[in-house]
Structure formats: C-alpha cells, structure tokens
Amino acid sequence: GRYHVFLYKLIKPEAVSLRTLLWKNYHQKYFNLKPPVFGLNFLENDKINNKNFMLLCGFEKFDNFYVRIDILERLFVQIINSSSEKNEIKLVPEMLNLLGCNKDKFKTLLKSMGYNVIERENSIYFKYNPKKNTKKMNKKNLNESPFKILKNLDLNN
C-alpha cells in the first residue's frame, strides 16, 4: 500500500484483540487503553494520544483523524483511478461513503495528507502537493558531518 504493508487477516477483530492484549501486557502503563469499536473506518479524536496503539489496532493518524489502513488503501485506489489530465481528482460520494465522514472532515483529512483542496463549479477537487522537506547544509554542518573523514581516507594502500 501507499503507507503500510499489511495482511488483511491481521486487522480482523480477533487478531486486533489478541495484539492489543499482548501489547498492553508488555506496556503496563497503557493498560487502560481500549481499541476503537470494530467496524469504524474513520475516527475524529484529539484525546487519543498513543499513535502506536492505534496503529496496532489498524488505524493511521492524520492530525486528529484516524483512518483504518485497509480503508485508506481503498481510498487511494479510488483516487488513482479517478485522476485526470491536470492531476486533479474530483470528490465523489463513494469516497465519503468509504470513510463514513462528511465533506468538511474529508477536506480537512485531505489537507493533512498533503492534498490541496479546490472548490469550483459546485464541486470539490483535490490535487496532491507534498510538502518538500529541504534541509540546507551550512558550513558548520559540513564540518560536523561524519562523511568528512572519508575525504581524508587513503584507499590506495
């Protein structure tokens, strides 16, 4: 998938229950955490603060939204299949039905996933626009680089 490699049978309720039980047994301080109700595809909750537990339950976090990873994969298949020449994707009701959320929450989710949301002609379009993380190296960083020693290394001996 785009974000995760997963086995579909491992996100079934029985497998999730076993995994969370073992995880909570190992991490005793999180013993009071409860997995989301089975059957939910989309959660909006800013009170859930343990991203690793939610990932163990099969949910990926985007700001304060959680989306089940298999549903996320199905959403990306729909997005890929509906892209146009301008790389703009029109929001269709099937996408909302898949997640089980309203348009406003879906737009907010798309923005947190790196998409630009455009509204025109009474329709909503979105286009992928990843945030580029460019880190400029200054002289100080170059002097502290672990690769600087390679410049002085003599490999001819």
N, C-alpha and C. Protein backbone atom coordinates (compact mmCIF):
# COMPACT_ATOMS: atom_id res chain seq x y z
N GLY A 1 0.81 -1.18 0.00
CA GLY A 1 0.00 0.00 0.00
C GLY A 1 0.85 1.24 0.00
N ARG A 2 0.20 2.36 -0.04
CA ARG A 2 0.92 3.64 -0.08
C ARG A 2 1.60 3.96 1.24
N TYR A 3 0.95 3.64 2.34
CA TYR A 3 1.51 3.96 3.65
C TYR A 3 1.98 2.73 4.42
N HIS A 4 1.34 1.58 4.21
CA HIS A 4 1.63 0.42 5.04
C HIS A 4 1.65 -0.85 4.22
N VAL A 5 2.39 -1.80 4.72
CA VAL A 5 2.29 -3.16 4.24
C VAL A 5 1.52 -3.89 5.32
N PHE A 6 0.40 -4.50 4.97
CA PHE A 6 -0.42 -5.14 5.98
C PHE A 6 -1.05 -6.40 5.40
N LEU A 7 -1.38 -7.30 6.28
CA LEU A 7 -2.12 -8.50 5.93
C LEU A 7 -3.56 -8.29 6.37
N TYR A 8 -4.47 -8.49 5.46
CA TYR A 8 -5.88 -8.18 5.73
C TYR A 8 -6.40 -8.96 6.94
N LYS A 9 -5.98 -10.21 7.10
CA LYS A 9 -6.48 -11.02 8.21
C LYS A 9 -5.99 -10.51 9.57
N LEU A 10 -4.91 -9.74 9.56
CA LEU A 10 -4.39 -9.23 10.83
C LEU A 10 -5.12 -7.98 11.33
N ILE A 11 -6.02 -7.45 10.54
CA ILE A 11 -6.81 -6.32 11.04
C ILE A 11 -8.24 -6.75 11.34
N LYS A 12 -8.48 -8.04 11.35
CA LYS A 12 -9.77 -8.59 11.78
C LYS A 12 -9.89 -8.42 13.30
N PRO A 13 -11.10 -8.36 13.83
CA PRO A 13 -11.30 -8.10 15.27
C PRO A 13 -10.58 -9.08 16.20
N GLU A 14 -10.57 -10.36 15.88
CA GLU A 14 -9.91 -11.33 16.76
C GLU A 14 -8.40 -11.09 16.83
N ALA A 15 -7.80 -10.83 15.68
CA ALA A 15 -6.35 -10.59 15.65
C ALA A 15 -6.00 -9.29 16.36
N VAL A 16 -6.81 -8.27 16.17
CA VAL A 16 -6.56 -6.97 16.83
C VAL A 16 -6.70 -7.13 18.34
N SER A 17 -7.72 -7.85 18.78
CA SER A 17 -7.91 -8.06 20.22
C SER A 17 -6.72 -8.77 20.84
N LEU A 18 -6.21 -9.80 20.17
CA LEU A 18 -5.04 -10.52 20.69
C LEU A 18 -3.82 -9.62 20.72
N ARG A 19 -3.58 -8.88 19.63
CA ARG A 19 -2.41 -7.99 19.57
C ARG A 19 -2.47 -6.92 20.65
N THR A 20 -3.63 -6.31 20.83
CA THR A 20 -3.74 -5.26 21.85
C THR A 20 -3.58 -5.83 23.25
N LEU A 21 -4.08 -7.03 23.49
CA LEU A 21 -3.91 -7.67 24.79
C LEU A 21 -2.44 -7.92 25.09
N LEU A 22 -1.71 -8.43 24.11
CA LEU A 22 -0.28 -8.69 24.29
C LEU A 22 0.50 -7.38 24.44
N TRP A 23 0.14 -6.37 23.65
CA TRP A 23 0.83 -5.09 23.72
C TRP A 23 0.61 -4.43 25.07
N LYS A 24 -0.64 -4.46 25.57
CA LYS A 24 -0.93 -3.85 26.87
C LYS A 24 -0.29 -4.63 28.01
N ASN A 25 -0.14 -5.93 27.84
CA ASN A 25 0.55 -6.72 28.84
C ASN A 25 2.03 -6.32 28.91
N TYR A 26 2.63 -6.06 27.75
CA TYR A 26 4.04 -5.66 27.70
C TYR A 26 4.20 -4.22 28.19
N HIS A 27 3.33 -3.32 27.77
CA HIS A 27 3.37 -1.91 28.17
C HIS A 27 2.33 -1.69 29.27
N GLN A 28 2.66 -2.01 30.47
CA GLN A 28 1.71 -1.97 31.58
C GLN A 28 1.11 -0.58 31.82
N LYS A 29 1.84 0.47 31.49
CA LYS A 29 1.31 1.81 31.78
C LYS A 29 0.16 2.19 30.85
N TYR A 30 -0.04 1.45 29.75
CA TYR A 30 -1.13 1.74 28.82
C TYR A 30 -2.26 0.72 28.96
N PHE A 31 -2.37 0.10 30.10
CA PHE A 31 -3.33 -0.98 30.27
C PHE A 31 -4.79 -0.52 30.14
N ASN A 32 -5.05 0.77 30.35
CA ASN A 32 -6.43 1.26 30.29
C ASN A 32 -6.88 1.66 28.88
N LEU A 33 -6.00 1.58 27.88
CA LEU A 33 -6.39 1.93 26.52
C LEU A 33 -7.35 0.89 25.95
N LYS A 34 -8.33 1.36 25.21
CA LYS A 34 -9.33 0.49 24.60
C LYS A 34 -9.26 0.66 23.09
N PRO A 35 -9.34 -0.44 22.34
CA PRO A 35 -9.35 -0.30 20.88
C PRO A 35 -10.67 0.33 20.42
N PRO A 36 -10.67 0.96 19.26
CA PRO A 36 -11.92 1.53 18.74
C PRO A 36 -12.95 0.43 18.48
N VAL A 37 -14.20 0.84 18.44
CA VAL A 37 -15.28 -0.10 18.15
C VAL A 37 -15.03 -0.69 16.76
N PHE A 38 -15.14 -2.02 16.66
CA PHE A 38 -14.90 -2.67 15.38
C PHE A 38 -15.99 -2.28 14.38
N GLY A 39 -15.58 -2.02 13.16
CA GLY A 39 -16.49 -1.60 12.12
C GLY A 39 -16.35 -0.14 11.77
N LEU A 40 -15.66 0.63 12.61
CA LEU A 40 -15.43 2.04 12.30
C LEU A 40 -14.26 2.16 11.33
N ASN A 41 -14.42 3.05 10.36
CA ASN A 41 -13.36 3.28 9.38
C ASN A 41 -12.64 4.60 9.62
N PHE A 42 -13.33 5.54 10.28
CA PHE A 42 -12.85 6.90 10.42
C PHE A 42 -13.16 7.36 11.83
N LEU A 43 -12.16 7.90 12.51
CA LEU A 43 -12.35 8.43 13.86
C LEU A 43 -11.82 9.85 13.92
N GLU A 44 -12.53 10.70 14.60
CA GLU A 44 -12.02 12.03 14.89
C GLU A 44 -11.91 12.12 16.39
N ASN A 45 -10.68 12.18 16.87
CA ASN A 45 -10.48 12.22 18.31
C ASN A 45 -9.12 12.81 18.61
N ASP A 46 -9.12 13.92 19.29
CA ASP A 46 -7.84 14.51 19.69
C ASP A 46 -7.43 14.06 21.08
N LYS A 47 -8.25 13.23 21.73
CA LYS A 47 -7.91 12.73 23.06
C LYS A 47 -7.08 11.45 23.01
N ILE A 48 -7.13 10.76 21.87
CA ILE A 48 -6.30 9.55 21.72
C ILE A 48 -4.89 10.03 21.41
N ASN A 49 -3.98 9.79 22.32
CA ASN A 49 -2.64 10.32 22.11
C ASN A 49 -1.58 9.24 21.93
N ASN A 50 -1.98 7.99 21.78
CA ASN A 50 -0.99 6.95 21.57
C ASN A 50 -1.11 6.42 20.14
N LYS A 51 -0.31 7.01 19.27
CA LYS A 51 -0.32 6.67 17.85
C LYS A 51 0.06 5.21 17.62
N ASN A 52 1.00 4.68 18.41
CA ASN A 52 1.44 3.30 18.23
C ASN A 52 0.33 2.30 18.56
N PHE A 53 -0.44 2.59 19.59
CA PHE A 53 -1.55 1.71 19.94
C PHE A 53 -2.60 1.72 18.84
N MET A 54 -2.90 2.90 18.31
CA MET A 54 -3.90 2.98 17.24
C MET A 54 -3.41 2.30 15.97
N LEU A 55 -2.13 2.39 15.67
CA LEU A 55 -1.58 1.69 14.52
C LEU A 55 -1.67 0.18 14.73
N LEU A 56 -1.46 -0.25 15.94
CA LEU A 56 -1.62 -1.66 16.29
C LEU A 56 -3.06 -2.11 16.08
N CYS A 57 -3.99 -1.21 16.30
CA CYS A 57 -5.41 -1.50 16.08
C CYS A 57 -5.80 -1.40 14.61
N GLY A 58 -4.88 -0.92 13.77
CA GLY A 58 -5.14 -0.84 12.34
C GLY A 58 -5.54 0.54 11.86
N PHE A 59 -5.20 1.59 12.61
CA PHE A 59 -5.57 2.96 12.24
C PHE A 59 -4.33 3.82 12.08
N GLU A 60 -4.30 4.61 11.03
CA GLU A 60 -3.23 5.57 10.79
C GLU A 60 -3.72 6.95 11.21
N LYS A 61 -2.82 7.73 11.80
CA LYS A 61 -3.17 9.06 12.31
C LYS A 61 -2.80 10.14 11.30
N PHE A 62 -3.74 11.07 11.09
CA PHE A 62 -3.52 12.27 10.30
C PHE A 62 -4.08 13.42 11.13
N ASP A 63 -3.20 14.21 11.74
CA ASP A 63 -3.57 15.26 12.69
C ASP A 63 -4.43 14.64 13.79
N ASN A 64 -5.70 15.02 13.92
CA ASN A 64 -6.52 14.37 14.95
C ASN A 64 -7.60 13.47 14.33
N PHE A 65 -7.31 12.95 13.14
CA PHE A 65 -8.16 11.95 12.50
C PHE A 65 -7.42 10.62 12.46
N TYR A 66 -8.16 9.54 12.56
CA TYR A 66 -7.62 8.20 12.40
C TYR A 66 -8.42 7.50 11.30
N VAL A 67 -7.71 6.87 10.37
CA VAL A 67 -8.35 6.15 9.27
C VAL A 67 -7.82 4.72 9.29
N ARG A 68 -8.72 3.75 9.14
CA ARG A 68 -8.30 2.35 9.10
C ARG A 68 -7.44 2.13 7.86
N ILE A 69 -6.34 1.40 8.01
CA ILE A 69 -5.35 1.32 6.94
C ILE A 69 -5.87 0.60 5.70
N ASP A 70 -6.75 -0.36 5.83
CA ASP A 70 -7.28 -1.01 4.63
C ASP A 70 -8.25 -0.08 3.90
N ILE A 71 -8.98 0.74 4.63
CA ILE A 71 -9.87 1.73 4.01
C ILE A 71 -9.04 2.81 3.34
N LEU A 72 -7.95 3.19 3.96
CA LEU A 72 -7.04 4.17 3.39
C LEU A 72 -6.50 3.68 2.05
N GLU A 73 -6.15 2.41 1.98
CA GLU A 73 -5.66 1.82 0.74
C GLU A 73 -6.75 1.83 -0.33
N ARG A 74 -7.97 1.50 0.04
CA ARG A 74 -9.08 1.52 -0.91
C ARG A 74 -9.37 2.94 -1.39
N LEU A 75 -9.20 3.92 -0.50
CA LEU A 75 -9.37 5.32 -0.88
C LEU A 75 -8.33 5.71 -1.92
N PHE A 76 -7.08 5.30 -1.72
CA PHE A 76 -6.04 5.64 -2.68
C PHE A 76 -6.24 4.96 -4.01
N VAL A 77 -6.81 3.78 -4.03
CA VAL A 77 -7.14 3.12 -5.30
C VAL A 77 -8.19 3.94 -6.03
N GLN A 78 -9.21 4.43 -5.32
CA GLN A 78 -10.22 5.29 -5.94
C GLN A 78 -9.60 6.57 -6.45
N ILE A 79 -8.68 7.16 -5.69
CA ILE A 79 -8.03 8.40 -6.11
C ILE A 79 -7.20 8.17 -7.36
N ILE A 80 -6.43 7.10 -7.38
CA ILE A 80 -5.59 6.81 -8.54
C ILE A 80 -6.44 6.55 -9.78
N ASN A 81 -7.54 5.84 -9.62
CA ASN A 81 -8.40 5.51 -10.76
C ASN A 81 -9.18 6.72 -11.28
N SER A 82 -9.32 7.76 -10.50
CA SER A 82 -10.11 8.91 -10.94
C SER A 82 -9.28 10.15 -11.23
N SER A 83 -7.96 10.03 -11.31
CA SER A 83 -7.16 11.21 -11.59
C SER A 83 -7.32 11.62 -13.05
N SER A 84 -7.22 12.92 -13.30
CA SER A 84 -7.44 13.47 -14.63
C SER A 84 -6.12 13.97 -15.21
N GLU A 85 -6.23 14.66 -16.34
CA GLU A 85 -5.04 15.17 -17.02
C GLU A 85 -4.30 16.21 -16.18
N LYS A 86 -5.04 17.02 -15.42
CA LYS A 86 -4.43 18.05 -14.59
C LYS A 86 -4.01 17.50 -13.23
N ASN A 87 -4.10 16.19 -13.03
CA ASN A 87 -3.83 15.53 -11.74
C ASN A 87 -4.76 16.02 -10.65
N GLU A 88 -5.91 16.53 -11.05
CA GLU A 88 -6.93 16.91 -10.08
C GLU A 88 -7.95 15.79 -9.98
N ILE A 89 -8.36 15.51 -8.79
CA ILE A 89 -9.31 14.44 -8.55
C ILE A 89 -10.60 15.07 -8.04
N LYS A 90 -11.71 14.66 -8.62
CA LYS A 90 -13.00 15.18 -8.18
C LYS A 90 -13.49 14.34 -7.02
N LEU A 91 -13.95 15.01 -5.99
CA LEU A 91 -14.52 14.34 -4.83
C LEU A 91 -15.85 13.72 -5.23
N VAL A 92 -15.96 12.42 -5.07
CA VAL A 92 -17.20 11.71 -5.40
C VAL A 92 -17.79 11.14 -4.12
N PRO A 93 -19.10 10.95 -4.08
CA PRO A 93 -19.75 10.45 -2.86
C PRO A 93 -19.20 9.09 -2.39
N GLU A 94 -18.70 8.27 -3.30
CA GLU A 94 -18.16 6.97 -2.90
C GLU A 94 -16.98 7.12 -1.94
N MET A 95 -16.21 8.18 -2.10
CA MET A 95 -15.07 8.43 -1.21
C MET A 95 -15.57 8.74 0.20
N LEU A 96 -16.62 9.56 0.28
CA LEU A 96 -17.19 9.90 1.58
C LEU A 96 -17.84 8.68 2.21
N ASN A 97 -18.54 7.89 1.41
CA ASN A 97 -19.19 6.69 1.92
C ASN A 97 -18.17 5.68 2.43
N LEU A 98 -17.05 5.59 1.74
CA LEU A 98 -16.00 4.66 2.15
C LEU A 98 -15.48 4.98 3.54
N LEU A 99 -15.26 6.27 3.80
CA LEU A 99 -14.75 6.69 5.11
C LEU A 99 -15.85 6.85 6.14
N GLY A 100 -17.02 7.24 5.70
CA GLY A 100 -18.10 7.48 6.64
C GLY A 100 -17.98 8.81 7.34
N CYS A 101 -17.59 9.84 6.60
CA CYS A 101 -17.46 11.18 7.19
C CYS A 101 -18.12 12.19 6.28
N ASN A 102 -18.26 13.42 6.76
CA ASN A 102 -18.86 14.46 5.94
C ASN A 102 -17.79 15.17 5.10
N LYS A 103 -18.24 16.08 4.21
CA LYS A 103 -17.33 16.76 3.29
C LYS A 103 -16.28 17.61 4.02
N ASP A 104 -16.71 18.32 5.05
CA ASP A 104 -15.77 19.20 5.75
C ASP A 104 -14.64 18.40 6.41
N LYS A 105 -14.99 17.31 7.06
CA LYS A 105 -13.96 16.48 7.69
C LYS A 105 -13.07 15.83 6.63
N PHE A 106 -13.67 15.44 5.51
CA PHE A 106 -12.89 14.84 4.43
C PHE A 106 -11.90 15.84 3.85
N LYS A 107 -12.33 17.09 3.68
CA LYS A 107 -11.42 18.12 3.17
C LYS A 107 -10.27 18.36 4.15
N THR A 108 -10.58 18.40 5.43
CA THR A 108 -9.53 18.58 6.44
C THR A 108 -8.56 17.40 6.44
N LEU A 109 -9.09 16.19 6.30
CA LEU A 109 -8.25 15.00 6.22
C LEU A 109 -7.34 15.06 5.00
N LEU A 110 -7.88 15.45 3.84
CA LEU A 110 -7.09 15.55 2.63
C LEU A 110 -5.95 16.56 2.79
N LYS A 111 -6.24 17.68 3.43
CA LYS A 111 -5.20 18.69 3.65
C LYS A 111 -4.08 18.14 4.54
N SER A 112 -4.45 17.36 5.54
CA SER A 112 -3.42 16.80 6.42
C SER A 112 -2.64 15.67 5.74
N MET A 113 -3.18 15.13 4.64
CA MET A 113 -2.49 14.09 3.88
C MET A 113 -1.63 14.69 2.77
N GLY A 114 -1.61 16.01 2.63
CA GLY A 114 -0.75 16.66 1.65
C GLY A 114 -1.45 17.02 0.35
N TYR A 115 -2.76 17.12 0.35
CA TYR A 115 -3.51 17.49 -0.84
C TYR A 115 -3.97 18.94 -0.74
N ASN A 116 -4.02 19.62 -1.88
CA ASN A 116 -4.65 20.93 -1.96
C ASN A 116 -6.10 20.72 -2.33
N VAL A 117 -7.00 21.41 -1.66
CA VAL A 117 -8.43 21.28 -1.92
C VAL A 117 -8.90 22.52 -2.67
N ILE A 118 -9.58 22.29 -3.81
CA ILE A 118 -10.05 23.37 -4.67
C ILE A 118 -11.56 23.21 -4.84
N GLU A 119 -12.30 24.31 -4.61
CA GLU A 119 -13.74 24.28 -4.81
C GLU A 119 -14.09 25.17 -5.99
N ARG A 120 -14.75 24.56 -7.00
CA ARG A 120 -15.21 25.33 -8.15
C ARG A 120 -16.38 24.60 -8.81
N GLU A 121 -17.24 25.37 -9.42
CA GLU A 121 -18.40 24.84 -10.14
C GLU A 121 -19.24 23.91 -9.26
N ASN A 122 -19.43 24.28 -8.00
CA ASN A 122 -20.21 23.49 -7.04
C ASN A 122 -19.65 22.09 -6.84
N SER A 123 -18.37 21.91 -7.12
CA SER A 123 -17.71 20.61 -6.91
C SER A 123 -16.42 20.83 -6.15
N ILE A 124 -15.93 19.77 -5.56
CA ILE A 124 -14.68 19.82 -4.81
C ILE A 124 -13.66 18.96 -5.54
N TYR A 125 -12.50 19.55 -5.79
CA TYR A 125 -11.39 18.85 -6.43
C TYR A 125 -10.21 18.89 -5.48
N PHE A 126 -9.34 17.93 -5.60
CA PHE A 126 -8.12 17.96 -4.80
C PHE A 126 -6.95 17.45 -5.63
N LYS A 127 -5.78 17.93 -5.27
CA LYS A 127 -4.56 17.63 -6.02
C LYS A 127 -3.45 17.39 -5.02
N TYR A 128 -2.65 16.35 -5.28
CA TYR A 128 -1.57 16.02 -4.35
C TYR A 128 -0.47 17.05 -4.47
N ASN A 129 -0.05 17.57 -3.34
CA ASN A 129 1.00 18.57 -3.28
C ASN A 129 1.85 18.30 -2.04
N PRO A 130 2.82 17.37 -2.16
CA PRO A 130 3.59 17.01 -0.97
C PRO A 130 4.44 18.16 -0.47
N LYS A 131 4.59 18.19 0.84
CA LYS A 131 5.45 19.19 1.45
C LYS A 131 6.89 18.74 1.28
N LYS A 132 7.69 19.62 0.71
CA LYS A 132 9.09 19.28 0.48
C LYS A 132 9.90 19.68 1.69
N ASN A 133 10.66 18.73 2.18
CA ASN A 133 11.50 18.99 3.34
C ASN A 133 12.93 19.16 2.86
N THR A 134 13.30 20.40 2.66
CA THR A 134 14.65 20.69 2.19
C THR A 134 15.46 21.23 3.35
N LYS A 135 16.53 20.57 3.64
CA LYS A 135 17.41 20.99 4.72
C LYS A 135 18.71 21.45 4.09
N LYS A 136 19.01 22.71 4.27
CA LYS A 136 20.23 23.26 3.70
C LYS A 136 21.39 23.01 4.64
N MET A 137 22.48 22.60 4.06
CA MET A 137 23.69 22.35 4.84
C MET A 137 24.52 23.63 4.87
N ASN A 138 24.86 24.08 6.04
CA ASN A 138 25.73 25.23 6.14
C ASN A 138 27.14 24.73 6.47
N LYS A 139 28.08 25.64 6.54
CA LYS A 139 29.49 25.26 6.78
C LYS A 139 29.65 24.52 8.09
N LYS A 140 28.94 24.93 9.11
CA LYS A 140 29.05 24.29 10.41
C LYS A 140 28.61 22.83 10.31
N ASN A 141 27.51 22.58 9.61
CA ASN A 141 27.03 21.20 9.46
C ASN A 141 28.01 20.37 8.64
N LEU A 142 28.63 20.96 7.63
CA LEU A 142 29.59 20.22 6.81
C LEU A 142 30.81 19.81 7.62
N ASN A 143 31.25 20.69 8.54
CA ASN A 143 32.41 20.37 9.37
C ASN A 143 32.11 19.26 10.37
N GLU A 144 30.85 19.14 10.77
CA GLU A 144 30.46 18.12 11.74
C GLU A 144 29.96 16.85 11.06
N SER A 145 30.00 16.81 9.77
CA SER A 145 29.48 15.67 9.03
C SER A 145 30.36 14.43 9.26
N PRO A 146 29.74 13.26 9.47
CA PRO A 146 30.54 12.03 9.63
C PRO A 146 31.22 11.62 8.34
N PHE A 147 30.81 12.19 7.22
CA PHE A 147 31.42 11.84 5.95
C PHE A 147 32.67 12.66 5.64
N LYS A 148 32.95 13.66 6.47
CA LYS A 148 34.13 14.49 6.25
C LYS A 148 35.41 13.66 6.35
N ILE A 149 35.41 12.68 7.23
CA ILE A 149 36.60 11.84 7.40
C ILE A 149 36.88 11.01 6.15
N LEU A 150 35.87 10.72 5.36
CA LEU A 150 36.06 9.96 4.13
C LEU A 150 36.93 10.71 3.13
N LYS A 151 36.88 12.04 3.18
CA LYS A 151 37.69 12.85 2.28
C LYS A 151 39.18 12.65 2.56
N ASN A 152 39.53 12.41 3.79
CA ASN A 152 40.93 12.25 4.19
C ASN A 152 41.38 10.80 4.14
N LEU A 153 40.51 9.89 3.85
CA LEU A 153 40.82 8.47 3.87
C LEU A 153 41.61 8.07 2.62
N ASP A 154 42.73 7.39 2.80
CA ASP A 154 43.56 6.95 1.67
C ASP A 154 43.28 5.48 1.41
N LEU A 155 42.64 5.18 0.31
CA LEU A 155 42.26 3.81 -0.02
C LEU A 155 43.24 3.14 -0.97
N ASN A 156 44.33 3.82 -1.31
CA ASN A 156 45.31 3.27 -2.27
C ASN A 156 46.26 2.26 -1.61
N ASN A 157 46.33 2.20 -0.32
CA ASN A 157 47.25 1.27 0.36
C ASN A 157 46.71 -0.11 0.43
